[in-house]
Short mmCIF file of C-alpha atoms and ligand atoms in Angstrom, two decimals:
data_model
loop_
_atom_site.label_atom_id
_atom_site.label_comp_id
_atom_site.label_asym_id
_atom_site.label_seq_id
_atom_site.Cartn_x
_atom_site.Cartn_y
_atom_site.Cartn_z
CA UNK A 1 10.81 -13.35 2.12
CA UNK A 2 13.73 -13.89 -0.50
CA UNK A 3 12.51 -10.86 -2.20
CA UNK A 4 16.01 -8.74 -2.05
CA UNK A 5 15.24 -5.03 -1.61
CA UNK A 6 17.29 -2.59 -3.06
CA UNK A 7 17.20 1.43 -1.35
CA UNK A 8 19.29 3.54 -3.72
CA UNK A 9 18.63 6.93 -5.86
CA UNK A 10 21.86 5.55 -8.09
CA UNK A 11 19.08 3.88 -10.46
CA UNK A 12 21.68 2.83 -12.69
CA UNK A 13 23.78 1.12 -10.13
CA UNK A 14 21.08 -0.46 -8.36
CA UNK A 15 18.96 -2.01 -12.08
CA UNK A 16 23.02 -3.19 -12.93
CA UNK A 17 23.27 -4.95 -9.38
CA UNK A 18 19.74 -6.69 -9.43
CA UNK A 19 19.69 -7.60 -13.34
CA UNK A 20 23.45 -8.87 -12.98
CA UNK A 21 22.08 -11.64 -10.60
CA UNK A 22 19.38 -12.93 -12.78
CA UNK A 23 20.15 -14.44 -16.37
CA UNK A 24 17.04 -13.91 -18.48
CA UNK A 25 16.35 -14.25 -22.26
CA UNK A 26 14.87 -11.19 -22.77
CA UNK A 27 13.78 -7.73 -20.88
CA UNK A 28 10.17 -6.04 -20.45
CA UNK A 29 9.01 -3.31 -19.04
CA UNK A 30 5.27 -3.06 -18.46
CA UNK A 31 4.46 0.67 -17.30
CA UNK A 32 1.26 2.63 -17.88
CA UNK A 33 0.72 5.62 -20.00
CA UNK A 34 1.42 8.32 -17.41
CA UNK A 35 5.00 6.56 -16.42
CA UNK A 36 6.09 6.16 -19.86
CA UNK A 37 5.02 10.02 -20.11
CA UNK A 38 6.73 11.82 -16.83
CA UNK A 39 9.04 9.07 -15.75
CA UNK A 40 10.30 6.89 -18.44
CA UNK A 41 11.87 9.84 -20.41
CA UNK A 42 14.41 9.64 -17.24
CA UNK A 43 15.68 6.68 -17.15
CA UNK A 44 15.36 6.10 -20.79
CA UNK A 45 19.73 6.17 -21.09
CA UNK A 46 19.81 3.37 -18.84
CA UNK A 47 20.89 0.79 -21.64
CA UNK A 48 18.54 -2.25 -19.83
CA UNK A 49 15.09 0.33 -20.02
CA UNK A 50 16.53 0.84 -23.73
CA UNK A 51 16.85 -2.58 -24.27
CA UNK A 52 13.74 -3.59 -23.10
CA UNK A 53 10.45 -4.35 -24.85
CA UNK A 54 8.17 -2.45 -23.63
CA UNK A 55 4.26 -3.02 -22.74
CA UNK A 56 2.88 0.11 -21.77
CA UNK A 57 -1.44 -0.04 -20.18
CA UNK A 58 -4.14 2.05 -19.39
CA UNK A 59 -3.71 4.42 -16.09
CA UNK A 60 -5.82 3.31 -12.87
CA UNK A 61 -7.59 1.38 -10.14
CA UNK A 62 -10.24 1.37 -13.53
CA UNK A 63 -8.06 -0.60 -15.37
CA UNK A 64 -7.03 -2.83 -13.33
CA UNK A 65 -9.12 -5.47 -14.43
CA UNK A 66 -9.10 -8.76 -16.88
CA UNK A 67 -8.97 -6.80 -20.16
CA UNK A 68 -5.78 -5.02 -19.12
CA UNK A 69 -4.54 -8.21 -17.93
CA UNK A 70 -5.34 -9.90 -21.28
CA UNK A 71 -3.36 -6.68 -23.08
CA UNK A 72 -0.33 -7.05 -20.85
CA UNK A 73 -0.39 -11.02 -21.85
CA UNK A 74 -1.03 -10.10 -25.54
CA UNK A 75 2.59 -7.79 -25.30
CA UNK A 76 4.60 -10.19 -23.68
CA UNK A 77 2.97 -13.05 -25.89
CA UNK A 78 4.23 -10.50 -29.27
CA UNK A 79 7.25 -9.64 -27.91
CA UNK A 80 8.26 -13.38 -27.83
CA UNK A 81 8.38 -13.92 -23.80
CA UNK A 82 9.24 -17.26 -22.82
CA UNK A 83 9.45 -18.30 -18.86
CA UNK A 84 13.25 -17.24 -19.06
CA UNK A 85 12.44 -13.49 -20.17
CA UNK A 86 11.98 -10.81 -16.98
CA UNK A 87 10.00 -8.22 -16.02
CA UNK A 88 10.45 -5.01 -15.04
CA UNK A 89 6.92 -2.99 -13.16
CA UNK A 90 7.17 0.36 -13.53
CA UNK A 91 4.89 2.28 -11.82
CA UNK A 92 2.12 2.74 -8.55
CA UNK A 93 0.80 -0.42 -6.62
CA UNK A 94 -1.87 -0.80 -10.08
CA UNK A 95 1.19 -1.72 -11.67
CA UNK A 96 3.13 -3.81 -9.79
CA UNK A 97 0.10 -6.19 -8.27
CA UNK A 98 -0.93 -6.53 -12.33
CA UNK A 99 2.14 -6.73 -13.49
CA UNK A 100 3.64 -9.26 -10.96
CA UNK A 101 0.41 -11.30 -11.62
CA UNK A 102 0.73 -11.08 -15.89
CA UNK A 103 3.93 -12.28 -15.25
CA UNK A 104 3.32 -14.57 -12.42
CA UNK A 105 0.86 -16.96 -14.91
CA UNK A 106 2.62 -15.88 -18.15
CA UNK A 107 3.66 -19.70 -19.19
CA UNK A 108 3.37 -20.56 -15.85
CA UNK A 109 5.24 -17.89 -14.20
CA UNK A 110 8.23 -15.25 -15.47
CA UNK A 111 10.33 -13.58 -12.89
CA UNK A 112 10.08 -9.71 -12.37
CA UNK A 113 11.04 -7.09 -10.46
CA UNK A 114 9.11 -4.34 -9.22
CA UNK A 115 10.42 -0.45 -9.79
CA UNK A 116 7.30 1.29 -7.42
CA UNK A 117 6.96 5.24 -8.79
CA UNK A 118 4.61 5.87 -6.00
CA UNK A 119 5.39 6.10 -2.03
CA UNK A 120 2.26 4.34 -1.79
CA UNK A 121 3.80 1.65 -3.82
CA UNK A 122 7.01 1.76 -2.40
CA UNK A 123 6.21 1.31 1.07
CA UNK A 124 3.00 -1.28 0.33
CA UNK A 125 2.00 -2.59 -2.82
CA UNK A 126 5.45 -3.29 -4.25
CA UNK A 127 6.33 -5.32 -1.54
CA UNK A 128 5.63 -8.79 -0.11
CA UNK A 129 4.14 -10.49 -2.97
CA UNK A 130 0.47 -9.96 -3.34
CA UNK A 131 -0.59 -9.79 -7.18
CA UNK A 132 -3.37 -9.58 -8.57
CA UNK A 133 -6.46 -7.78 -10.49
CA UNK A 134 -9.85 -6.85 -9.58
CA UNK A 135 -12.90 -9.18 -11.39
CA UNK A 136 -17.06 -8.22 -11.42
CA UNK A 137 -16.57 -5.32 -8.95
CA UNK A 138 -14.31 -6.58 -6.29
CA UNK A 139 -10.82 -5.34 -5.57
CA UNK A 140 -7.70 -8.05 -5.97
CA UNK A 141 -10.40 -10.82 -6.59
CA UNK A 142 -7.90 -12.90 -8.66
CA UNK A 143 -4.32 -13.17 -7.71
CA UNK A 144 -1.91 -14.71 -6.45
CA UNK A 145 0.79 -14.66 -3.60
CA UNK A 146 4.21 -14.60 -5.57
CA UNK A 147 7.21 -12.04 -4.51
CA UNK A 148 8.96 -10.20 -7.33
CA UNK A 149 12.61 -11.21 -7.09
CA UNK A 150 13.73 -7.79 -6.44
CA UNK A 151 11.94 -4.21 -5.29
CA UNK A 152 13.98 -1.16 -6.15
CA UNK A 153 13.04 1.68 -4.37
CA UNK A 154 14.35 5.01 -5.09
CA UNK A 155 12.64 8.34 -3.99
CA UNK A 156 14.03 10.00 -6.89
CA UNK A 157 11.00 9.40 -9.02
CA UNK A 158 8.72 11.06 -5.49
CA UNK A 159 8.84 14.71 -6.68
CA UNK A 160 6.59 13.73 -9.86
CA UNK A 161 3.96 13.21 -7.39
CA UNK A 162 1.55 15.42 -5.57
CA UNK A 163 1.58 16.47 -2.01
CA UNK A 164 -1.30 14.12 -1.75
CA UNK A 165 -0.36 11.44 -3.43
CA UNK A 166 2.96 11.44 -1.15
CA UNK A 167 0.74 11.93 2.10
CA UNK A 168 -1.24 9.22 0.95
CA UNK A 169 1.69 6.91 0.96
CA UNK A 170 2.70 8.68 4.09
CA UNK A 171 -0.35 6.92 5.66
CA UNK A 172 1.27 3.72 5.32
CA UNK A 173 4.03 4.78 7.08
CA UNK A 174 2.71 5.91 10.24
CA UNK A 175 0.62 2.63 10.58
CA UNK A 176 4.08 1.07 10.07
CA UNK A 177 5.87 3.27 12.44
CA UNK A 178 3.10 2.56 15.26
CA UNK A 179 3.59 -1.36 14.39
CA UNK A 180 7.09 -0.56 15.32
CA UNK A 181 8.60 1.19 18.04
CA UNK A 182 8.26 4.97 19.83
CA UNK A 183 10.93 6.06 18.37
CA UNK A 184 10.06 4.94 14.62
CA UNK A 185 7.12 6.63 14.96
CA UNK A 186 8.82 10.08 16.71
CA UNK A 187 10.80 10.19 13.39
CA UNK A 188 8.02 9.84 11.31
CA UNK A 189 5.57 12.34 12.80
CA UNK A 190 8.59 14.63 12.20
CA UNK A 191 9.28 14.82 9.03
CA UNK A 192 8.12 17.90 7.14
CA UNK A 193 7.69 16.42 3.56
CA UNK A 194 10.41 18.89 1.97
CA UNK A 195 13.04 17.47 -0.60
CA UNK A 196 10.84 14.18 -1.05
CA UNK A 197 13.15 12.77 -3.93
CA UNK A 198 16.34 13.16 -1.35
CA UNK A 199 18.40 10.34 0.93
CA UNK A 200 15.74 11.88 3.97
CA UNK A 201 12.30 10.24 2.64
CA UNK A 202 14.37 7.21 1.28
CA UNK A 203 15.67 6.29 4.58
CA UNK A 204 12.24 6.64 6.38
CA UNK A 205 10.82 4.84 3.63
CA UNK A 206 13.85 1.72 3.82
CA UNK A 207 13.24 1.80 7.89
CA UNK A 208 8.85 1.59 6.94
CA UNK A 209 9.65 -0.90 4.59
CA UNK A 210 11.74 -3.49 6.65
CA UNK A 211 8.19 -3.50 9.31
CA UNK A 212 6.69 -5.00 6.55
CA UNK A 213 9.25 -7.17 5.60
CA UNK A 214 8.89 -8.63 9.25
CA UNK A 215 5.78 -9.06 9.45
CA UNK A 216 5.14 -11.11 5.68
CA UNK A 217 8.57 -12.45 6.72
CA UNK A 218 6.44 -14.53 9.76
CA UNK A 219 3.38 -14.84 7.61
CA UNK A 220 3.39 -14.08 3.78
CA UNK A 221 0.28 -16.02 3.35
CA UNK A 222 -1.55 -13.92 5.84
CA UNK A 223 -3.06 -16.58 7.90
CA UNK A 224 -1.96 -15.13 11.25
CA UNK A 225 0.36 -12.01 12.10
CA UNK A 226 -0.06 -10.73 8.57
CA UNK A 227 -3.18 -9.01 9.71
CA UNK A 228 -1.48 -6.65 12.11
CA UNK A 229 -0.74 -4.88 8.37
CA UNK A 230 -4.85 -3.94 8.35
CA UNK A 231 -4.12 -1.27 10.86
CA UNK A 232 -6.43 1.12 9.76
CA UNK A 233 -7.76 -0.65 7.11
CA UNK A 234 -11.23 -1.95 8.66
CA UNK A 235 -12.44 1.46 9.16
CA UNK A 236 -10.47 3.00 6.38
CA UNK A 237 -12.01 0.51 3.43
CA UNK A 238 -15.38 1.77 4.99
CA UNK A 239 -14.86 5.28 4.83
CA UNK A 240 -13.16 4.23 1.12
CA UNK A 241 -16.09 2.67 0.17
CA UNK A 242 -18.36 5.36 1.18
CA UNK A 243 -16.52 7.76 -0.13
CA UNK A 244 -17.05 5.61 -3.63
CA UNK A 245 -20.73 5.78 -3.16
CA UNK A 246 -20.85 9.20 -3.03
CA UNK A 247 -19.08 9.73 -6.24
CA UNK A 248 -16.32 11.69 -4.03
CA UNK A 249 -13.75 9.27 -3.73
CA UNK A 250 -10.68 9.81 -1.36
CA UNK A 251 -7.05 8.56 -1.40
CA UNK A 252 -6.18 5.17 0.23
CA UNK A 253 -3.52 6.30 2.31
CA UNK A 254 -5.83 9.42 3.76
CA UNK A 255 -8.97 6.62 4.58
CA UNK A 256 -6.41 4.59 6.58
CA UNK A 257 -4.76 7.46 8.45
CA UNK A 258 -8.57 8.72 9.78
CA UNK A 259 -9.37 4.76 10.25
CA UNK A 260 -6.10 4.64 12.25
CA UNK A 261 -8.00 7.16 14.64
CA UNK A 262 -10.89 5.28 14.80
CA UNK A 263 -8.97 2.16 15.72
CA UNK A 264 -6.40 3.42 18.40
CA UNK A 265 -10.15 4.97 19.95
CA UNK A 266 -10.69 1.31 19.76
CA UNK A 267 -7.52 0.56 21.17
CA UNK A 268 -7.96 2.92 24.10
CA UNK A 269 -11.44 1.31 24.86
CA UNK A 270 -10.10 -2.70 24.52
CA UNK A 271 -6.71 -2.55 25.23
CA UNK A 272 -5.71 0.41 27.30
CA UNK A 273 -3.85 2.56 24.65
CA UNK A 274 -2.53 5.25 26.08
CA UNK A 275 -4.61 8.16 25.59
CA UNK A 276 -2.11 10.61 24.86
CA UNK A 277 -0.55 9.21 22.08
CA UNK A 278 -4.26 8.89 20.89
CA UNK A 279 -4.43 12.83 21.01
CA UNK A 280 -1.13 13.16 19.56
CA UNK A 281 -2.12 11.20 16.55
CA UNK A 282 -5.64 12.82 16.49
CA UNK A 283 -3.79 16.09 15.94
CA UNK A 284 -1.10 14.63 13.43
CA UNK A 285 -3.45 13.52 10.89
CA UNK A 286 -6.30 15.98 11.58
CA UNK A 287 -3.53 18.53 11.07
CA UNK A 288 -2.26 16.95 7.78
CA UNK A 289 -4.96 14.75 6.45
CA UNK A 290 -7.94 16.99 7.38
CA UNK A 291 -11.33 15.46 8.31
CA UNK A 292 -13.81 12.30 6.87
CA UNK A 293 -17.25 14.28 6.36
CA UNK A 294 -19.41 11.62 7.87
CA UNK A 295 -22.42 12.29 10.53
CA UNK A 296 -24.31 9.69 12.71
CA UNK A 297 -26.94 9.43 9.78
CA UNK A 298 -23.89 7.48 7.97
CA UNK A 299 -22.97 4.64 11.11
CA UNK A 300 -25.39 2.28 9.77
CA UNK A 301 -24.00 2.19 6.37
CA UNK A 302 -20.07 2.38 7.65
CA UNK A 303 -20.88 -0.29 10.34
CA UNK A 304 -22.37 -2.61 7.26
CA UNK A 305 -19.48 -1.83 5.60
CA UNK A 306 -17.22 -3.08 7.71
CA UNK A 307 -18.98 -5.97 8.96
CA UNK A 308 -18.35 -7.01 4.95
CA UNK A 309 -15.03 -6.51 5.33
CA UNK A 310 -13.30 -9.59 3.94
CA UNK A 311 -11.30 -9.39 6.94
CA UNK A 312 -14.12 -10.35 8.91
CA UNK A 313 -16.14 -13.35 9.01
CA UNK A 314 -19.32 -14.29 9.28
CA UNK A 315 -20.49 -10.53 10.05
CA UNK A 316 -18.43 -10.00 13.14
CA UNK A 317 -16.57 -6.69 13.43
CA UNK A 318 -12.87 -7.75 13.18
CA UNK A 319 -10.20 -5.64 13.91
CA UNK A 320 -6.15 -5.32 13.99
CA UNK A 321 -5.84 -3.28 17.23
CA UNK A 322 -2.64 -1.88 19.43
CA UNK A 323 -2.11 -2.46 23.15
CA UNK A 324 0.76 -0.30 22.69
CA UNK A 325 3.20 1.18 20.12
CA UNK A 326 4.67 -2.33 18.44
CA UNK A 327 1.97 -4.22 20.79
CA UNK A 328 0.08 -5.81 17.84
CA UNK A 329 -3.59 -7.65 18.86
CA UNK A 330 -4.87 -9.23 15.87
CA UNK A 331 -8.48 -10.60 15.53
CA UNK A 332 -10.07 -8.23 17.67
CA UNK A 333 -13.88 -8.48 17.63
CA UNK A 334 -15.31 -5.20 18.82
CA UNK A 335 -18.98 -4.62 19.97
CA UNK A 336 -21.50 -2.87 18.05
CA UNK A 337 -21.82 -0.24 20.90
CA UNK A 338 -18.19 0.68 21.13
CA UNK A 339 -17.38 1.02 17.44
CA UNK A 340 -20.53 3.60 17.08
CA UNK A 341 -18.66 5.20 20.46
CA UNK A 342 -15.54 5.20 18.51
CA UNK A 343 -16.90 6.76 15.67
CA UNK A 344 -18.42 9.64 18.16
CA UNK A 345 -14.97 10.06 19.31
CA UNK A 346 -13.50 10.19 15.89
CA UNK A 347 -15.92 13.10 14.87
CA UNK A 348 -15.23 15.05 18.17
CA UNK A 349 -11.37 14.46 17.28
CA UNK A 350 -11.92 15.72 13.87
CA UNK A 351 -14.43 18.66 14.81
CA UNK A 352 -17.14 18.03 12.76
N1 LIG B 1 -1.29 -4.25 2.19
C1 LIG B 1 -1.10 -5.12 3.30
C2 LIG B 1 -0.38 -6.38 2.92
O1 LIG B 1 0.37 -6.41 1.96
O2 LIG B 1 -0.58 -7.36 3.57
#
């Protein structure tokens, strides 16, 4: 990964140090409506931001699809881009994958950096070089691989967010912490989510950060190791996706975290993870995420789900799974049998 990342709550100091490496034409920022409402208004003195033309989109998941895309193209075609201008993303993980992709096909590819508002963003999203937008229903159908040159992270811009929206990213982090190491994931289920925009969150979030760097570092076309990043995910898309159909749709980072119980059940039944720890992280995100409302009535449609994963092929149910903290077993194919166990387990962890 040559992306260089950048940890700081000096903005100013950090934007000087990236930009001063780069020589570029001309400065964008692309941001959407909410950023340029709550968060560009701070940074606004920094004389690059006012320099900088500025291309500022619709808000959500929604929007990010072609037409945005073709909006963000028209802005950087008007404001006279050429392949030596740069980009600055401003904002969640909609952002930065649309952004790095508008300016990763922009005459043939701009560089940018990526300024994630979001802890969500900051410890996923931003990082590692997946772009992209979603096309005819499907999420990140078009994109490409392509890191931003920089990431500047800065948990200053955290206490505009929710308590939810920073659990959500929070989620992240514990499947990064138990991709890591005991005592990684010790200092994570400690923290108590007070002063989010202080050098506390920024330092868990620089240690979260460098697991993923390691991990695209071996694999940043995800052909192999990469995968060990789905923690979570195969049961945490499903319970996404149901949520969806529902019409009661839940945050990302709050799907993963009960999918992450799900698949350390998993874990315990394939590869002998120790059951403690299960119950330890049963209570951890029971206590702070709450409970998935899902019944046995809903298996069917979850197990579906996930067998239509695009992580899996050809129907199988494919999983990331743990022998241990930092004891990554990708490729996991569970039976039918055991992941309806699982899911038993799940509820009983959950009490409902
Ligand atoms: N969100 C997981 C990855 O970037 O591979």
């Amino acid at each position: 990964m040559n992306q260089k990342l950048i940890f700081s709550n000096d903005f100013n100091a950090a934007l000087d140090e990236i930009l001063a490496d780069c020589d570029y034409n001309r400065l964008f920022v692309i941001a959407d409506v909410n950023i340029d409402r709550f968060v560009m208004p701070r940074i606004a003195d920094n004389p690059h931001i006012a320099s900088a033309v500025k291309i500022v989109t619709k808000c959500g998941d929604v929007n990010k699809n072609i037409d945005t895309l073709a909006e963000v193209w028209s802005g950087l075609q008007q404001g006279g881009a050429t392949r030596h201008s740069m980009v600055l993303n401003i904002g969640g993980g909609v952002i930065t994958d649309m952004g790095g992709f508008a300016a990763s096909t922009f005459k043939r590819g701009m560089r940018f950096v990526n300024i994630p508002t979001t802890l969500l963003a900051a410890v996923d999203a931003a990082v590692g070089g997946k772009t992209g937008v979603n096309f005819n229903g499907y999420k990140n159908e078009i994109g490409v691989f392509n890191e931003a040159d920089a990431v500047l992270i800065s948990s200053r811009f955290f206490d505009t967010l929710s308590l939810t929206e920073l659990k959500s990213g929070y989620g992240e982090m514990v499947k990064h912490a138990l991709l890591s190491d005991r005592n990684s994931l010790n200092e994570i289920l400690d923290f108590h989510f007070e002063d989010v925009a202080g050098d506390t969150l920024l330092a868990l979030v620089a240690k979260s950060v460098q697991v993923k760097k390691r991990i695209v570092e071996e694999d940043p076309t995800e052909k192999g190791i990469r995968k060990a990043l789905n923690l979570g995910h195969t049961v945490g898309h499903a319970f996404e996706s149901l949520a969806m159909k529902r019409l009661a749709p839940v945050p990302h980072g709050y799907a993963v975290a009960w999918g992450i119980i799900t698949e350390l059940v998993l874990s315990h039944f394939a590869l002998g993870f120790d059951s403690s720890l299960l119950d330890r992280l049963g209570k951890y995100i029971v206590e702070h995420y709450g409970a998935f409302a899902f019944s046995c009535d809903d298996y069917d449609n979850l197990i579906s789900l996930m067998r239509h994963d695009k992580k899996s092929s050809a129907g199988e149910l494919n999983f990331t799974l743990l022998h241990d903290v930092g004891k990554v077993e990708i490729n996991c194919n569970v039976e039918e049998k055991d992941l309806r166990d699982a899911l038993d387990i799940t509820r009983d962890i959950m009490h409902i």
